Amino acid sequence: FPVTIRLTTHPSRFSREGCRCIFVSDNRVYTTYLDGSLFYTEISSGETRRVPIPDKWVGELKNRTIKVYVDNEGGLWLYTYQNTLLLYKKSHNSQWEEIDLCVDTRSFNRIKSIEQDKEGYIWIISSHNGVYRYHIGTKKIENMQNHYLQNHSINSNNLSALHIDKDAIVTGK
């Protein structure tokens, strides 16, 4: 069914510091702003609420294009292409946590996209360190990189896309 959502969901911002990114999930529209703020609008009611982000991370989110991903369990992920800050919130009532990608400097390795497979693994595409696979339950993170001397490694450490098909086969390019 058609849905109309006004992009002026940020109560105190207009075009000057407007919307940076929109992500639509099954029941919500998430909107991020240049000031590092995050809002969601319930599709069914049109009600808009702010999602608080702790001050310690807002500085790294300001003036960035903040991307949003909602996993299959409703967990909320925030990331920017400008650094490797990756935040996860299991539910709207839980606290944010930072997922450490074990990178020496945040500005060098950037997060490009996030996907989830049917087994629940979160796949994180980076700009220089290949692919990360994160298990939400165990919090175990694996990094897969290109090793040009090995026959069985990923194609490149700078992938641009990830696709997970219906059989959970992961391909990158």
PDB file of C-alpha atoms in Angstrom:
ATOM      1  CA  PHE A   1       0.000   0.000   0.000  1.00  0.00           C
ATOM      2  CA  PRO A   2       1.258   3.510  -0.660  1.00  0.00           C
ATOM      3  CA  VAL A   3       2.779   5.401   2.259  1.00  0.00           C
ATOM      4  CA  THR A   4       3.485   9.114   2.409  1.00  0.00           C
ATOM      5  CA  ILE A   5       6.129  10.249   4.871  1.00  0.00           C
ATOM      6  CA  ARG A   6       7.173  13.836   5.351  1.00  0.00           C
ATOM      7  CA  LEU A   7      10.939  14.195   5.413  1.00  0.00           C
ATOM      8  CA  THR A   8      10.739  16.998   7.938  1.00  0.00           C
ATOM      9  CA  THR A   9      10.630  14.453  10.746  1.00  0.00           C
ATOM     10  CA  HIS A  10      13.455  16.190  12.590  1.00  0.00           C
ATOM     11  CA  PRO A  11      11.479  18.678  14.673  1.00  0.00           C
ATOM     12  CA  SER A  12      14.100  21.422  14.748  1.00  0.00           C
ATOM     13  CA  ARG A  13      15.829  21.028  11.360  1.00  0.00           C
ATOM     14  CA  PHE A  14      14.943  22.105   7.877  1.00  0.00           C
ATOM     15  CA  SER A  15      16.723  21.968   4.528  1.00  0.00           C
ATOM     16  CA  ARG A  16      19.888  23.687   5.833  1.00  0.00           C
ATOM     17  CA  GLU A  17      20.778  20.727   8.055  1.00  0.00           C
ATOM     18  CA  GLY A  18      18.397  18.272   6.501  1.00  0.00           C
ATOM     19  CA  CYS A  19      18.133  14.597   6.059  1.00  0.00           C
ATOM     20  CA  ARG A  20      21.310  12.668   5.169  1.00  0.00           C
ATOM     21  CA  CYS A  21      20.024   9.112   4.792  1.00  0.00           C
ATOM     22  CA  ILE A  22      16.723   7.224   4.836  1.00  0.00           C
ATOM     23  CA  PHE A  23      16.301   3.511   5.535  1.00  0.00           C
ATOM     24  CA  VAL A  24      12.926   1.771   5.322  1.00  0.00           C
ATOM     25  CA  SER A  25      12.349  -1.390   7.374  1.00  0.00           C
ATOM     26  CA  ASP A  26       9.169  -3.459   7.606  1.00  0.00           C
ATOM     27  CA  ASN A  27       7.439  -1.070   9.991  1.00  0.00           C
ATOM     28  CA  ARG A  28       9.626   2.035  10.328  1.00  0.00           C
ATOM     29  CA  VAL A  29      11.395   4.696   8.330  1.00  0.00           C
ATOM     30  CA  TYR A  30      14.742   5.701   9.841  1.00  0.00           C
ATOM     31  CA  THR A  31      16.141   9.130   9.063  1.00  0.00           C
ATOM     32  CA  THR A  32      19.629  10.376   9.896  1.00  0.00           C
ATOM     33  CA  TYR A  33      20.774  13.985  10.000  1.00  0.00           C
ATOM     34  CA  LEU A  34      23.989  15.935   9.608  1.00  0.00           C
ATOM     35  CA  ASP A  35      24.073  16.762  13.328  1.00  0.00           C
ATOM     36  CA  GLY A  36      24.493  13.045  14.115  1.00  0.00           C
ATOM     37  CA  SER A  37      20.896  12.479  15.151  1.00  0.00           C
ATOM     38  CA  LEU A  38      18.657   9.529  14.317  1.00  0.00           C
ATOM     39  CA  PHE A  39      14.862   9.436  14.169  1.00  0.00           C
ATOM     40  CA  TYR A  40      12.329   6.823  13.201  1.00  0.00           C
ATOM     41  CA  THR A  41       8.775   7.192  11.982  1.00  0.00           C
ATOM     42  CA  GLU A  42       6.255   4.407  12.552  1.00  0.00           C
ATOM     43  CA  ILE A  43       4.743   3.641   9.150  1.00  0.00           C
ATOM     44  CA  SER A  44       1.356   2.638  10.596  1.00  0.00           C
ATOM     45  CA  SER A  45       0.812   5.704  12.792  1.00  0.00           C
ATOM     46  CA  GLY A  46       3.162   8.327  11.371  1.00  0.00           C
ATOM     47  CA  GLU A  47       4.520   8.929  14.880  1.00  0.00           C
ATOM     48  CA  THR A  48       8.146  10.123  14.931  1.00  0.00           C
ATOM     49  CA  ARG A  49      10.630   9.582  17.750  1.00  0.00           C
ATOM     50  CA  ARG A  50      14.278  10.337  18.327  1.00  0.00           C
ATOM     51  CA  VAL A  51      16.643   7.425  18.938  1.00  0.00           C
ATOM     52  CA  PRO A  52      19.178   8.680  21.500  1.00  0.00           C
ATOM     53  CA  ILE A  53      22.852   8.166  20.679  1.00  0.00           C
ATOM     54  CA  PRO A  54      25.413   8.591  23.481  1.00  0.00           C
ATOM     55  CA  ASP A  55      27.516  11.762  23.246  1.00  0.00           C
ATOM     56  CA  LYS A  56      30.762   9.780  23.055  1.00  0.00           C
ATOM     57  CA  TRP A  57      29.833   8.704  19.489  1.00  0.00           C
ATOM     58  CA  VAL A  58      27.930  11.741  18.223  1.00  0.00           C
ATOM     59  CA  GLY A  59      31.208  13.543  17.399  1.00  0.00           C
ATOM     60  CA  GLU A  60      32.167  10.764  14.979  1.00  0.00           C
ATOM     61  CA  LEU A  61      28.699  10.810  13.419  1.00  0.00           C
ATOM     62  CA  LYS A  62      28.370  14.578  12.945  1.00  0.00           C
ATOM     63  CA  ASN A  63      28.870  15.853   9.407  1.00  0.00           C
ATOM     64  CA  ARG A  64      28.828  12.280   8.106  1.00  0.00           C
ATOM     65  CA  THR A  65      26.325  10.342   6.082  1.00  0.00           C
ATOM     66  CA  ILE A  66      25.090   7.905   8.704  1.00  0.00           C
ATOM     67  CA  LYS A  67      23.766   4.660   7.251  1.00  0.00           C
ATOM     68  CA  VAL A  68      21.182   2.513   9.010  1.00  0.00           C
ATOM     69  CA  TYR A  69      20.639  -1.222   8.750  1.00  0.00           C
ATOM     70  CA  VAL A  70      17.916  -3.202  10.543  1.00  0.00           C
ATOM     71  CA  ASP A  71      18.669  -6.893  10.944  1.00  0.00           C
ATOM     72  CA  ASN A  72      16.154  -9.762  10.850  1.00  0.00           C
ATOM     73  CA  GLU A  73      15.609  -9.593  14.613  1.00  0.00           C
ATOM     74  CA  GLY A  74      14.985  -5.835  14.602  1.00  0.00           C
ATOM     75  CA  GLY A  75      18.486  -4.933  15.773  1.00  0.00           C
ATOM     76  CA  LEU A  76      19.645  -1.511  14.686  1.00  0.00           C
ATOM     77  CA  TRP A  77      23.079  -0.896  13.120  1.00  0.00           C
ATOM     78  CA  LEU A  78      24.664   2.509  12.441  1.00  0.00           C
ATOM     79  CA  TYR A  79      27.764   3.085  10.337  1.00  0.00           C
ATOM     80  CA  THR A  80      29.380   5.694   8.120  1.00  0.00           C
ATOM     81  CA  TYR A  81      31.553   5.329   5.062  1.00  0.00           C
ATOM     82  CA  GLN A  82      33.917   7.923   6.525  1.00  0.00           C
ATOM     83  CA  ASN A  83      35.236   5.712   9.357  1.00  0.00           C
ATOM     84  CA  THR A  84      34.863   2.271  10.925  1.00  0.00           C
ATOM     85  CA  LEU A  85      32.544   3.293  13.739  1.00  0.00           C
ATOM     86  CA  LEU A  86      29.961   0.516  13.906  1.00  0.00           C
ATOM     87  CA  LEU A  87      27.204   0.734  16.497  1.00  0.00           C
ATOM     88  CA  TYR A  88      24.640  -1.967  17.316  1.00  0.00           C
ATOM     89  CA  LYS A  89      21.470  -1.782  19.366  1.00  0.00           C
ATOM     90  CA  LYS A  90      19.621  -5.076  19.930  1.00  0.00           C
ATOM     91  CA  SER A  91      16.266  -3.353  20.470  1.00  0.00           C
ATOM     92  CA  HIS A  92      14.940   0.146  20.956  1.00  0.00           C
ATOM     93  CA  ASN A  93      15.065  -0.405  24.725  1.00  0.00           C
ATOM     94  CA  SER A  94      18.656  -1.652  24.856  1.00  0.00           C
ATOM     95  CA  GLN A  95      21.914   0.285  25.036  1.00  0.00           C
ATOM     96  CA  TRP A  96      24.143   0.975  22.053  1.00  0.00           C
ATOM     97  CA  GLU A  97      27.337  -1.039  21.822  1.00  0.00           C
ATOM     98  CA  GLU A  98      30.332  -0.518  19.606  1.00  0.00           C
ATOM     99  CA  ILE A  99      31.477  -3.433  17.447  1.00  0.00           C
ATOM    100  CA  ASP A 100      35.271  -3.350  17.311  1.00  0.00           C
ATOM    101  CA  LEU A 101      36.631  -4.314  13.891  1.00  0.00           C
ATOM    102  CA  CYS A 102      40.176  -4.430  15.313  1.00  0.00           C
ATOM    103  CA  VAL A 103      41.544  -1.816  12.923  1.00  0.00           C
ATOM    104  CA  ASP A 104      44.517   0.353  13.859  1.00  0.00           C
ATOM    105  CA  THR A 105      42.934   3.545  12.601  1.00  0.00           C
ATOM    106  CA  ARG A 106      39.258   4.214  12.014  1.00  0.00           C
ATOM    107  CA  SER A 107      39.794   6.607   9.135  1.00  0.00           C
ATOM    108  CA  PHE A 108      41.644   4.086   6.963  1.00  0.00           C
ATOM    109  CA  ASN A 109      39.221   1.162   6.813  1.00  0.00           C
ATOM    110  CA  ARG A 110      35.680   2.270   6.003  1.00  0.00           C
ATOM    111  CA  ILE A 111      32.412   0.363   6.223  1.00  0.00           C
ATOM    112  CA  LYS A 112      30.610   0.210   2.891  1.00  0.00           C
ATOM    113  CA  SER A 113      27.563  -1.962   3.612  1.00  0.00           C
ATOM    114  CA  ILE A 114      25.984  -4.515   5.919  1.00  0.00           C
ATOM    115  CA  GLU A 115      23.864  -7.576   5.127  1.00  0.00           C
ATOM    116  CA  GLN A 116      22.556 -10.535   7.109  1.00  0.00           C
ATOM    117  CA  ASP A 117      22.356 -14.158   6.015  1.00  0.00           C
ATOM    118  CA  LYS A 118      19.627 -16.626   7.013  1.00  0.00           C
ATOM    119  CA  GLU A 119      21.877 -18.145   9.698  1.00  0.00           C
ATOM    120  CA  GLY A 120      21.956 -14.780  11.458  1.00  0.00           C
ATOM    121  CA  TYR A 121      25.499 -13.747  10.597  1.00  0.00           C
ATOM    122  CA  ILE A 122      26.054 -10.068   9.883  1.00  0.00           C
ATOM    123  CA  TRP A 123      28.350  -9.487   6.898  1.00  0.00           C
ATOM    124  CA  ILE A 124      30.244  -6.187   6.884  1.00  0.00           C
ATOM    125  CA  ILE A 125      31.930  -4.952   3.707  1.00  0.00           C
ATOM    126  CA  SER A 126      34.938  -2.687   4.247  1.00  0.00           C
ATOM    127  CA  SER A 127      36.957  -0.497   1.933  1.00  0.00           C
ATOM    128  CA  HIS A 128      40.416  -1.929   2.678  1.00  0.00           C
ATOM    129  CA  ASN A 129      40.143  -4.938   4.991  1.00  0.00           C
ATOM    130  CA  GLY A 130      37.865  -7.239   3.021  1.00  0.00           C
ATOM    131  CA  VAL A 131      34.778  -8.724   4.665  1.00  0.00           C
ATOM    132  CA  TYR A 132      33.889  -9.222   8.305  1.00  0.00           C
ATOM    133  CA  ARG A 133      31.405 -11.837   9.532  1.00  0.00           C
ATOM    134  CA  TYR A 134      29.887 -11.121  12.928  1.00  0.00           C
ATOM    135  CA  HIS A 135      27.725 -13.418  15.037  1.00  0.00           C
ATOM    136  CA  ILE A 136      25.355 -11.412  17.212  1.00  0.00           C
ATOM    137  CA  GLY A 137      24.904 -14.132  19.858  1.00  0.00           C
ATOM    138  CA  THR A 138      28.557 -15.014  20.430  1.00  0.00           C
ATOM    139  CA  LYS A 139      29.941 -11.591  19.430  1.00  0.00           C
ATOM    140  CA  LYS A 140      32.603 -13.431  17.449  1.00  0.00           C
ATOM    141  CA  ILE A 141      34.003 -11.525  14.499  1.00  0.00           C
ATOM    142  CA  GLU A 142      35.943 -13.044  11.615  1.00  0.00           C
ATOM    143  CA  ASN A 143      37.853 -11.099   8.982  1.00  0.00           C
ATOM    144  CA  MET A 144      38.299 -12.488   5.476  1.00  0.00           C
ATOM    145  CA  GLN A 145      40.904 -10.793   3.319  1.00  0.00           C
ATOM    146  CA  ASN A 146      42.566 -11.251  -0.034  1.00  0.00           C
ATOM    147  CA  HIS A 147      45.794 -13.229   0.137  1.00  0.00           C
ATOM    148  CA  TYR A 148      47.174 -13.167  -3.396  1.00  0.00           C
ATOM    149  CA  LEU A 149      49.379 -16.220  -2.817  1.00  0.00           C
ATOM    150  CA  GLN A 150      46.451 -18.395  -1.712  1.00  0.00           C
ATOM    151  CA  ASN A 151      44.004 -20.015  -4.116  1.00  0.00           C
ATOM    152  CA  HIS A 152      41.080 -19.767  -1.713  1.00  0.00           C
ATOM    153  CA  SER A 153      40.706 -16.207  -0.521  1.00  0.00           C
ATOM    154  CA  ILE A 154      38.374 -13.362  -1.377  1.00  0.00           C
ATOM    155  CA  ASN A 155      38.822 -11.553  -4.676  1.00  0.00           C
ATOM    156  CA  SER A 156      39.782  -8.171  -3.250  1.00  0.00           C
ATOM    157  CA  ASN A 157      40.092  -6.344   0.058  1.00  0.00           C
ATOM    158  CA  ASN A 158      38.126  -3.453  -1.469  1.00  0.00           C
ATOM    159  CA  LEU A 159      34.743  -4.955  -2.296  1.00  0.00           C
ATOM    160  CA  SER A 160      31.928  -2.696  -3.438  1.00  0.00           C
ATOM    161  CA  ALA A 161      28.924  -4.968  -2.949  1.00  0.00           C
ATOM    162  CA  LEU A 162      27.737  -8.116  -1.247  1.00  0.00           C
ATOM    163  CA  HIS A 163      24.877 -10.373  -2.256  1.00  0.00           C
ATOM    164  CA  ILE A 164      23.387 -13.202  -0.196  1.00  0.00           C
ATOM    165  CA  ASP A 165      21.040 -15.372  -2.261  1.00  0.00           C
ATOM    166  CA  LYS A 166      18.144 -17.555  -1.080  1.00  0.00           C
ATOM    167  CA  ASP A 167      20.525 -20.478  -0.497  1.00  0.00           C
ATOM    168  CA  ALA A 168      22.764 -18.299   1.727  1.00  0.00           C
ATOM    169  CA  ILE A 169      25.566 -18.232  -0.812  1.00  0.00           C
ATOM    170  CA  VAL A 170      27.556 -15.046  -0.295  1.00  0.00           C
ATOM    171  CA  THR A 171      29.159 -13.315  -3.272  1.00  0.00           C
ATOM    172  CA  GLY A 172      31.045 -10.049  -3.419  1.00  0.00           C
ATOM    173  CA  LYS A 173      32.335  -7.798  -6.126  1.00  0.00           C
TER     174      LYS A 173
END
